[in-house]
mmCIF file of C-alpha atoms in Angstrom:
data_model
loop_
_atom_site.group_PDB
_atom_site.id
_atom_site.type_symbol
_atom_site.label_atom_id
_atom_site.label_comp_id
_atom_site.label_asym_id
_atom_site.label_seq_id
_atom_site.Cartn_x
_atom_site.Cartn_y
_atom_site.Cartn_z
ATOM 1 C CA MET A 15 -150.752 269.064 234.046
ATOM 2 C CA ARG A 16 -150.773 268.268 238.175
ATOM 3 C CA ALA A 17 -152.468 265.179 237.655
ATOM 4 C CA ALA A 18 -149.880 263.802 234.751
ATOM 5 C CA VAL A 19 -146.712 265.123 237.101
ATOM 6 C CA ILE A 20 -148.378 262.874 239.871
ATOM 7 C CA SER A 21 -149.062 259.765 237.834
ATOM 8 C CA VAL A 22 -145.320 259.960 236.363
ATOM 9 C CA LEU A 23 -143.963 260.382 240.195
ATOM 10 C CA GLY A 24 -146.032 257.325 241.081
ATOM 11 C CA LEU A 25 -144.789 255.201 238.222
ATOM 12 C CA ALA A 26 -141.225 256.202 238.991
ATOM 13 C CA ALA A 27 -141.631 255.014 242.420
ATOM 14 C CA LEU A 28 -142.889 251.730 241.659
ATOM 15 C CA VAL A 29 -139.910 251.168 239.232
ATOM 16 C CA VAL A 30 -137.508 251.777 242.276
ATOM 17 C CA VAL A 31 -139.435 249.745 244.431
ATOM 18 C CA SER A 32 -139.232 247.173 242.262
ATOM 19 C CA LEU A 33 -135.245 247.447 241.573
ATOM 20 C CA THR A 34 -134.479 247.637 245.568
ATOM 21 C CA ALA A 35 -136.493 244.101 245.653
ATOM 22 C CA ILE A 36 -134.768 242.375 242.593
ATOM 23 C CA LEU A 37 -131.419 243.676 243.764
ATOM 24 C CA MET A 38 -132.251 242.405 247.395
ATOM 25 C CA GLN A 39 -132.915 239.008 246.315
ATOM 26 C CA ARG A 40 -129.863 238.495 243.989
ATOM 27 C CA GLY A 41 -127.344 239.629 246.965
ATOM 28 C CA HIS A 42 -129.266 236.882 249.033
ATOM 29 C CA SER A 43 -128.582 234.489 246.616
ATOM 30 C CA SER A 44 -124.935 235.276 246.033
ATOM 31 C CA ALA A 45 -124.331 235.017 249.686
ATOM 32 C CA SER A 46 -125.364 231.133 249.767
ATOM 33 C CA THR A 47 -122.828 228.907 248.852
ATOM 34 C CA VAL A 48 -121.458 225.747 249.175
ATOM 35 C CA PRO A 49 -119.803 225.818 252.949
ATOM 36 C CA VAL A 50 -116.232 225.221 252.799
ATOM 37 C CA ALA A 51 -114.387 222.002 254.255
ATOM 38 C CA ASN A 52 -111.658 223.069 256.362
ATOM 39 C CA ALA A 53 -110.764 220.137 258.436
ATOM 40 C CA ALA A 54 -107.296 219.686 259.634
ATOM 41 C CA LEU A 55 -106.074 216.882 257.747
ATOM 42 C CA SER A 56 -102.372 215.255 257.283
ATOM 43 C CA VAL A 57 -101.005 215.329 253.705
ATOM 44 C CA PRO A 58 -101.170 211.750 252.728
ATOM 45 C CA SER A 59 -97.561 209.877 252.050
ATOM 46 C CA SER A 60 -96.827 208.721 248.483
ATOM 47 C CA ASN A 61 -98.157 205.180 248.992
ATOM 48 C CA THR A 62 -101.624 206.468 250.651
ATOM 49 C CA THR A 63 -104.450 205.265 248.269
ATOM 50 C CA PRO A 64 -107.962 207.410 247.964
ATOM 51 C CA ALA A 65 -109.826 204.721 250.152
ATOM 52 C CA GLN A 66 -107.646 205.334 253.053
ATOM 53 C CA ALA A 67 -108.379 208.887 253.138
ATOM 54 C CA THR A 68 -110.976 210.124 255.617
ATOM 55 C CA ALA A 69 -112.685 213.286 256.565
ATOM 56 C CA PRO A 70 -116.120 215.094 257.883
ATOM 57 C CA ARG A 71 -118.827 215.597 255.963
ATOM 58 C CA VAL A 72 -119.504 219.261 255.046
ATOM 59 C CA SER A 73 -122.887 220.731 254.253
ATOM 60 C CA LEU A 74 -124.099 220.695 250.425
ATOM 61 C CA PRO A 75 -126.846 222.866 248.698
ATOM 62 C CA ALA A 76 -130.609 221.730 249.346
ATOM 63 C CA TYR A 77 -131.490 219.265 246.693
ATOM 64 C CA SER A 78 -135.218 220.362 245.412
ATOM 65 C CA GLU A 79 -137.747 217.808 244.864
ATOM 66 C CA SER A 80 -139.943 219.989 242.819
ATOM 67 C CA THR A 81 -137.363 220.873 239.983
ATOM 68 C CA GLY A 82 -135.348 217.436 240.580
ATOM 69 C CA SER A 83 -131.920 219.465 240.895
ATOM 70 C CA ILE A 84 -129.894 221.383 243.244
ATOM 71 C CA VAL A 85 -131.507 224.592 244.190
ATOM 72 C CA PRO A 86 -130.045 227.275 241.701
ATOM 73 C CA ALA A 87 -130.382 230.532 244.398
ATOM 74 C CA LEU A 88 -127.609 227.944 246.334
ATOM 75 C CA LEU A 89 -125.072 227.918 243.546
ATOM 76 C CA PRO A 90 -123.340 230.449 241.228
ATOM 77 C CA ALA A 91 -124.587 230.591 237.420
ATOM 78 C CA SER A 92 -121.085 230.158 236.582
ATOM 79 C CA VAL A 93 -117.410 229.696 237.884
ATOM 80 C CA PRO A 94 -115.359 232.487 236.396
ATOM 81 C CA GLU A 95 -112.364 231.311 234.797
ATOM 82 C CA THR A 96 -108.853 233.050 235.161
ATOM 83 C CA PRO A 97 -107.565 233.885 231.681
ATOM 84 C CA PHE A 98 -103.629 233.174 231.801
ATOM 85 C CA ALA A 99 -102.823 234.627 228.762
ATOM 86 C CA ASP A 100 -103.886 238.002 230.430
ATOM 87 C CA LEU A 101 -101.840 237.692 233.299
ATOM 88 C CA SER A 102 -98.868 240.134 233.290
ATOM 89 C CA THR A 103 -96.484 237.060 234.231
ATOM 90 C CA CYS A 104 -97.778 235.118 231.117
ATOM 91 C CA ARG A 105 -98.164 237.750 228.333
ATOM 92 C CA SER A 106 -95.357 237.387 225.722
ATOM 93 C CA ASN A 107 -93.359 235.211 228.342
ATOM 94 C CA SER A 108 -91.237 232.881 226.580
ATOM 95 C CA ALA A 109 -90.047 231.370 229.750
ATOM 96 C CA VAL A 110 -93.279 229.743 230.638
ATOM 97 C CA LEU A 111 -94.927 226.491 228.523
ATOM 98 C CA GLY A 112 -98.378 228.315 228.186
ATOM 99 C CA VAL A 113 -101.047 226.340 226.045
ATOM 100 C CA SER A 114 -100.349 225.776 222.640
ATOM 101 C CA ARG A 115 -103.588 224.263 221.458
ATOM 102 C CA MET A 116 -106.925 223.894 222.929
ATOM 103 C CA VAL A 117 -109.114 221.153 221.478
ATOM 104 C CA GLU A 118 -112.935 220.644 221.805
ATOM 105 C CA ILE A 119 -114.006 217.116 223.130
ATOM 106 C CA ASP A 120 -117.539 216.194 221.370
ATOM 107 C CA THR A 121 -118.337 213.498 223.889
ATOM 108 C CA THR A 122 -121.732 212.083 221.837
ATOM 109 C CA ASP A 123 -121.748 208.476 222.055
ATOM 110 C CA GLY A 124 -119.133 208.104 224.678
ATOM 111 C CA PRO A 125 -115.853 208.275 222.392
ATOM 112 C CA GLY A 126 -112.601 206.863 224.394
ATOM 113 C CA PHE A 127 -109.169 208.312 224.452
ATOM 114 C CA GLY A 128 -105.987 207.311 225.502
ATOM 115 C CA PHE A 129 -103.804 204.474 223.454
ATOM 116 C CA GLU A 130 -103.637 202.536 226.623
ATOM 117 C CA HIS A 131 -106.835 201.310 225.703
ATOM 118 C CA PHE A 132 -108.628 203.203 223.197
ATOM 119 C CA LYS A 133 -107.131 203.204 219.375
ATOM 120 C CA GLU A 134 -109.644 204.942 217.557
ATOM 121 C CA HIS A 135 -108.627 209.019 218.397
ATOM 122 C CA ASP A 136 -105.181 210.593 217.845
ATOM 123 C CA PHE A 137 -105.620 214.048 217.674
ATOM 124 C CA LEU A 138 -102.203 214.927 219.295
ATOM 125 C CA HIS A 139 -99.211 215.855 216.971
ATOM 126 C CA ASP A 140 -95.697 215.362 217.639
ATOM 127 C CA LYS A 141 -94.498 216.671 221.277
ATOM 128 C CA GLU A 142 -97.883 217.463 222.208
ATOM 129 C CA VAL A 143 -98.861 216.572 225.568
ATOM 130 C CA VAL A 144 -102.243 216.791 227.947
ATOM 131 C CA LEU A 145 -101.516 216.701 231.502
ATOM 132 C CA THR A 146 -104.446 214.821 233.444
ATOM 133 C CA PHE A 147 -104.468 214.630 237.200
ATOM 134 C CA ASP A 148 -106.722 211.737 238.935
ATOM 135 C CA ASP A 149 -107.950 211.475 242.523
ATOM 136 C CA GLY A 150 -108.299 215.329 243.976
ATOM 137 C CA PRO A 151 -109.084 217.579 245.474
ATOM 138 C CA TRP A 152 -106.643 217.196 248.661
ATOM 139 C CA PRO A 153 -105.062 219.735 251.010
ATOM 140 C CA HIS A 154 -101.914 221.092 250.102
ATOM 141 C CA ASN A 155 -101.383 218.795 247.373
ATOM 142 C CA THR A 156 -103.740 219.896 245.017
ATOM 143 C CA PRO A 157 -103.051 223.471 245.731
ATOM 144 C CA ALA A 158 -99.320 222.923 244.912
ATOM 145 C CA VAL A 159 -100.568 221.340 241.786
ATOM 146 C CA LEU A 160 -102.708 224.383 240.859
ATOM 147 C CA ALA A 161 -99.761 226.915 241.766
ATOM 148 C CA ALA A 162 -97.241 224.933 239.527
ATOM 149 C CA LEU A 163 -99.433 224.916 236.551
ATOM 150 C CA ALA A 164 -100.216 228.595 237.025
ATOM 151 C CA ALA A 165 -96.507 229.563 237.054
ATOM 152 C CA HIS A 166 -96.248 227.889 233.858
ATOM 153 C CA CYS A 167 -99.571 229.653 232.236
ATOM 154 C CA ILE A 168 -101.106 225.929 231.605
ATOM 155 C CA LYS A 169 -104.058 224.154 232.090
ATOM 156 C CA ALA A 170 -104.858 220.683 232.685
ATOM 157 C CA THR A 171 -107.517 218.335 233.148
ATOM 158 C CA PHE A 172 -108.562 217.115 236.713
ATOM 159 C CA PHE A 173 -110.713 213.681 237.327
ATOM 160 C CA PRO A 174 -111.482 214.436 241.033
ATOM 161 C CA ILE A 175 -113.269 211.580 243.539
ATOM 162 C CA GLY A 176 -116.894 212.447 244.887
ATOM 163 C CA LYS A 177 -116.219 212.127 248.053
ATOM 164 C CA HIS A 178 -112.876 214.119 248.138
ATOM 165 C CA ALA A 179 -114.939 216.899 245.934
ATOM 166 C CA ILE A 180 -117.519 217.306 248.879
ATOM 167 C CA TRP A 181 -114.805 217.127 251.512
ATOM 168 C CA HIS A 182 -113.076 219.950 250.000
ATOM 169 C CA PRO A 183 -115.263 221.848 247.537
ATOM 170 C CA GLU A 184 -113.038 225.149 248.312
ATOM 171 C CA ILE A 185 -110.171 223.454 246.483
ATOM 172 C CA LEU A 186 -112.288 222.054 243.304
ATOM 173 C CA ARG A 187 -113.546 225.279 242.886
ATOM 174 C CA GLN A 188 -110.159 226.847 242.640
ATOM 175 C CA VAL A 189 -109.369 224.214 240.045
ATOM 176 C CA ALA A 190 -111.941 225.599 238.242
ATOM 177 C CA GLN A 191 -111.553 229.125 239.012
ATOM 178 C CA ASP A 192 -108.134 228.548 237.305
ATOM 179 C CA GLY A 193 -109.893 227.396 234.143
ATOM 180 C CA HIS A 194 -108.898 223.705 234.219
ATOM 181 C CA THR A 195 -111.318 221.430 232.897
ATOM 182 C CA ILE A 196 -113.111 218.959 235.492
ATOM 183 C CA GLY A 197 -114.319 215.590 234.934
ATOM 184 C CA SER A 198 -115.454 212.813 237.413
ATOM 185 C CA HIS A 199 -113.428 209.830 238.724
ATOM 186 C CA THR A 200 -116.311 207.756 240.689
ATOM 187 C CA TRP A 201 -117.557 208.428 244.129
ATOM 188 C CA SER A 202 -115.386 206.453 246.084
ATOM 189 C CA HIS A 203 -112.669 205.649 243.679
ATOM 190 C CA ALA A 204 -114.010 201.967 243.667
ATOM 191 C CA ASP A 205 -113.107 199.207 241.059
ATOM 192 C CA LEU A 206 -116.063 198.971 239.119
ATOM 193 C CA SER A 207 -115.323 195.883 237.348
ATOM 194 C CA LYS A 208 -116.133 194.166 241.051
ATOM 195 C CA LYS A 209 -119.317 195.912 240.969
ATOM 196 C CA SER A 210 -122.827 194.773 240.042
ATOM 197 C CA PRO A 211 -124.164 197.040 236.977
ATOM 198 C CA GLU A 212 -125.999 198.968 239.098
ATOM 199 C CA GLU A 213 -123.410 199.610 242.017
ATOM 200 C CA ALA A 214 -121.031 200.679 239.292
ATOM 201 C CA LYS A 215 -123.844 203.145 237.892
ATOM 202 C CA ARG A 216 -124.196 204.464 241.322
ATOM 203 C CA GLU A 217 -120.447 204.994 241.709
ATOM 204 C CA ILE A 218 -120.229 206.867 238.375
ATOM 205 C CA GLU A 219 -123.341 209.069 238.971
ATOM 206 C CA MET A 220 -122.824 209.720 242.460
ATOM 207 C CA GLY A 221 -119.424 210.749 241.725
ATOM 208 C CA ALA A 222 -120.526 212.952 238.383
ATOM 209 C CA SER A 223 -123.340 214.577 240.906
ATOM 210 C CA ALA A 224 -120.970 215.383 243.798
ATOM 211 C CA VAL A 225 -118.272 216.992 241.717
ATOM 212 C CA HIS A 226 -120.869 219.172 240.081
ATOM 213 C CA MET A 227 -122.332 220.092 243.317
ATOM 214 C CA ALA A 228 -119.002 221.230 244.772
ATOM 215 C CA VAL A 229 -117.741 223.172 241.697
ATOM 216 C CA GLY A 230 -121.089 225.087 241.881
ATOM 217 C CA GLY A 231 -121.029 225.313 238.075
ATOM 218 C CA LYS A 232 -120.462 223.748 234.800
ATOM 219 C CA THR A 233 -118.375 220.262 234.779
ATOM 220 C CA ALA A 234 -117.187 218.360 231.583
ATOM 221 C CA PRO A 235 -118.933 215.175 230.756
ATOM 222 C CA PHE A 236 -115.043 213.379 230.881
ATOM 223 C CA PHE A 237 -114.618 209.850 233.248
ATOM 224 C CA ARG A 238 -111.530 208.267 234.014
ATOM 225 C CA PHE A 239 -112.047 204.619 235.317
ATOM 226 C CA PRO A 240 -110.323 203.948 238.637
ATOM 227 C CA ALA A 241 -107.270 201.619 237.970
ATOM 228 C CA LEU A 242 -107.774 202.099 234.483
ATOM 229 C CA ARG A 243 -110.379 199.007 234.631
ATOM 230 C CA HIS A 244 -113.215 199.272 231.887
ATOM 231 C CA PRO A 245 -116.180 196.897 232.725
ATOM 232 C CA PRO A 246 -117.804 196.607 228.867
ATOM 233 C CA GLU A 247 -121.286 197.102 230.606
ATOM 234 C CA MET A 248 -120.096 200.369 232.013
ATOM 235 C CA VAL A 249 -118.349 201.803 228.949
ATOM 236 C CA THR A 250 -121.729 200.872 226.785
ATOM 237 C CA TYR A 251 -123.532 202.918 229.612
ATOM 238 C CA LEU A 252 -121.257 206.204 229.505
ATOM 239 C CA GLY A 253 -121.912 205.969 225.769
ATOM 240 C CA GLN A 254 -125.554 205.892 226.274
ATOM 241 C CA ARG A 255 -124.951 209.038 228.656
ATOM 242 C CA ASN A 256 -122.781 210.820 226.020
ATOM 243 C CA VAL A 257 -120.017 210.842 228.339
ATOM 244 C CA GLY A 258 -116.373 210.862 226.861
ATOM 245 C CA ILE A 259 -114.038 207.769 228.361
ATOM 246 C CA PHE A 260 -110.040 209.148 229.099
ATOM 247 C CA SER A 261 -107.592 206.439 229.617
ATOM 248 C CA CYS A 262 -104.176 207.608 228.994
ATOM 249 C CA ASP A 263 -101.072 207.047 226.628
ATOM 250 C CA MET A 264 -98.872 207.037 229.754
ATOM 251 C CA ASP A 265 -99.223 206.552 233.375
ATOM 252 C CA SER A 266 -96.748 208.102 235.680
ATOM 253 C CA PHE A 267 -97.377 205.269 238.318
ATOM 254 C CA ASP A 268 -96.504 208.205 240.819
ATOM 255 C CA PHE A 269 -98.711 206.543 243.001
ATOM 256 C CA ALA A 270 -95.711 204.130 243.704
ATOM 257 C CA MET A 271 -93.288 206.746 244.252
ATOM 258 C CA ARG A 272 -92.123 208.587 247.500
ATOM 259 C CA LYS A 273 -89.355 210.846 245.512
ATOM 260 C CA PRO A 274 -90.273 213.824 243.214
ATOM 261 C CA ASP A 275 -87.568 212.918 240.978
ATOM 262 C CA GLN A 276 -88.894 209.475 240.577
ATOM 263 C CA VAL A 277 -91.826 211.076 239.137
ATOM 264 C CA ILE A 278 -89.978 213.305 236.773
ATOM 265 C CA ARG A 279 -87.752 210.525 235.298
ATOM 266 C CA SER A 280 -90.941 208.428 234.944
ATOM 267 C CA VAL A 281 -92.673 211.041 232.738
ATOM 268 C CA MET A 282 -89.809 212.048 230.919
ATOM 269 C CA ASN A 283 -88.565 208.650 230.009
ATOM 270 C CA LYS A 284 -91.978 207.696 228.631
ATOM 271 C CA LEU A 285 -92.423 210.708 226.585
ATOM 272 C CA ALA A 286 -89.134 210.139 225.008
ATOM 273 C CA LYS A 287 -90.358 206.871 224.209
ATOM 274 C CA HIS A 288 -93.605 207.984 222.704
ATOM 275 C CA GLY A 289 -93.013 211.516 221.749
ATOM 276 C CA LYS A 290 -96.192 212.583 222.939
ATOM 277 C CA GLY A 291 -99.375 211.700 224.637
ATOM 278 C CA ILE A 292 -102.068 212.086 226.931
ATOM 279 C CA ILE A 293 -100.151 211.611 230.734
ATOM 280 C CA LEU A 294 -101.880 210.041 233.933
ATOM 281 C CA MET A 295 -100.346 211.783 237.460
ATOM 282 C CA HIS A 296 -102.307 212.153 240.592
ATOM 283 C CA ASP A 297 -102.930 215.406 242.571
ATOM 284 C CA PHE A 298 -103.592 213.303 245.721
ATOM 285 C CA GLN A 299 -99.999 212.536 245.972
ATOM 286 C CA ARG A 300 -97.295 214.515 247.581
ATOM 287 C CA ALA A 301 -94.338 213.286 245.391
ATOM 288 C CA THR A 302 -96.387 214.414 242.235
ATOM 289 C CA ALA A 303 -97.372 217.841 243.740
ATOM 290 C CA GLU A 304 -93.572 218.402 244.620
ATOM 291 C CA ALA A 305 -92.223 217.160 241.084
ATOM 292 C CA LEU A 306 -94.320 219.268 239.003
ATOM 293 C CA PRO A 307 -92.686 222.451 239.025
ATOM 294 C CA GLU A 308 -89.525 220.706 237.705
ATOM 295 C CA LEU A 309 -91.179 218.807 235.163
ATOM 296 C CA LEU A 310 -93.028 221.591 233.590
ATOM 297 C CA ASN A 311 -89.276 223.100 233.199
ATOM 298 C CA GLN A 312 -88.400 219.793 231.662
ATOM 299 C CA LEU A 313 -91.255 219.445 229.580
ATOM 300 C CA LYS A 314 -90.322 223.378 228.481
ATOM 301 C CA ALA A 315 -86.818 222.429 228.066
ATOM 302 C CA ASN A 316 -87.334 219.685 226.089
ATOM 303 C CA GLY A 317 -89.732 221.442 223.500
ATOM 304 C CA TYR A 318 -93.127 219.991 224.432
ATOM 305 C CA LYS A 319 -96.131 221.776 224.304
ATOM 306 C CA ILE A 320 -99.098 221.854 226.240
ATOM 307 C CA VAL A 321 -102.964 220.874 224.659
ATOM 308 C CA HIS A 322 -106.129 221.811 226.804
ATOM 309 C CA MET A 323 -109.549 219.605 226.356
ATOM 310 C CA VAL A 324 -112.680 220.970 226.823
ATOM 311 C CA PRO A 325 -116.059 219.629 226.164
ATOM 312 C CA LYS A 326 -118.389 220.873 223.594
ATOM 313 C CA ALA A 327 -121.300 220.657 226.248
ATOM 314 C CA PRO A 328 -121.367 220.244 229.568
ATOM 315 C CA LEU A 329 -122.292 217.504 231.871
ATOM 316 C CA GLN A 330 -125.937 216.683 232.796
ATOM 317 C CA THR A 331 -126.302 215.109 236.113
ATOM 318 C CA LEU A 332 -129.014 212.986 236.973
ATOM 319 C CA ALA A 333 -131.680 214.277 239.581
ATOM 320 C CA GLN A 334 -131.571 210.489 241.237
ATOM 321 C CA TYR A 335 -128.155 210.898 242.064
ATOM 322 C CA ASP A 336 -127.816 214.473 243.180
ATOM 323 C CA GLU A 337 -130.485 213.493 245.919
ATOM 324 C CA MET A 338 -128.420 210.254 247.007
ATOM 325 C CA VAL A 339 -125.192 212.676 247.364
ATOM 326 C CA GLN A 340 -127.354 215.057 249.180
ATOM 327 C CA LYS A 341 -128.696 212.273 251.652
ATOM 328 C CA GLU A 342 -124.880 211.007 252.024
ATOM 329 C CA ASN A 343 -124.482 214.110 254.154
ATOM 330 C CA LYS A 344 -126.303 212.976 257.012
ATOM 331 C CA LEU A 345 -125.180 215.692 259.769
ATOM 332 C CA PRO A 346 -125.492 218.819 258.416
ATOM 333 C CA THR A 347 -124.667 221.914 260.838
ATOM 334 C CA VAL A 348 -126.390 225.518 260.456
ATOM 335 C CA SER A 349 -122.956 227.042 260.765
ATOM 336 C CA SER A 350 -121.092 227.534 257.394
ATOM 337 C CA ARG A 351 -118.324 229.543 258.437
ATOM 338 C CA PRO A 352 -114.786 228.142 257.441
ATOM 339 C CA THR A 353 -112.760 226.992 260.210
ATOM 340 C CA SER A 354 -110.454 229.701 260.569
ATOM 341 C CA SER A 355 -113.347 231.855 261.833
ATOM 342 C CA VAL A 356 -114.367 229.433 264.139
ATOM 343 C CA VAL A 357 -111.175 228.151 265.704
ATOM 344 C CA ARG A 358 -108.122 230.587 266.675
ATOM 345 C CA SER A 359 -104.777 230.027 268.791
ATOM 346 C CA ILE A 360 -104.608 231.911 271.627
ATOM 347 C CA PRO A 361 -101.551 234.124 272.309
#
């Protein structure tokens, strides 16, 4: 009897030790995240282009040569989504737009969307709108866009630039946490029609890898060409990669506008003409960020409905381009503390 008791106690102790080791390992893994970029940058004027924006480099997760991917321990398994429908300000609130319909996009063979360039797929009903935003993430402007979208309990699709994503991963993570769909928009907003095929592939893939790294979770196999210029070779390449191509039904041309009311008039006038569509805007632009609250109010007042696009399957990045993005970060520091804990104003 005594021997049996001792055996049971020994087994219990072994289980406790094993569980403790597992919990300690999980705690360590969850603490290692992509460092936040908190560079003090000025808000770009409405006529600033992404190529003119500069910011310091930040450290990204280490690349694993043995697995050919980002080390899993340094990234969360997934990014939690905020279900707007469950928020008290959204539930049964007739004053907000909300999401009227969610559509799943199967990107096998690289289908194209947006009647400015592609005529195959018309999935929107009358008065339905898909909101898309390019060139982020960017301080002040992207958070303002997110706040406006959240106030109306709606979700959109974002096409970030790879460099901007690694400069400001904390902003892009908020985009993901709010439940928006995240595609990509090249590494540096280069005009791919002026690049060699290999250079263009590198722009596409490094952009996708950088966005995926910054989010730290699943991203969509959705791509938008800069300036909506579609080199045929790259359209074919994206089809081989099973990445959907998104043009638009109407371009707001907000990058050429300095005042919020100009952005609102542009979008509403084009919607009045077309009746529905995928709208292209830029969360990089100040005028757009300032215009969005009233623009959403007017969409609601005029009976438009929001459609949210989600992918059937997540993007699969390529290891060689993951490594290229990691090498771009040439001067990583040991510190990963946010600026607020490193620099403080002295009274």
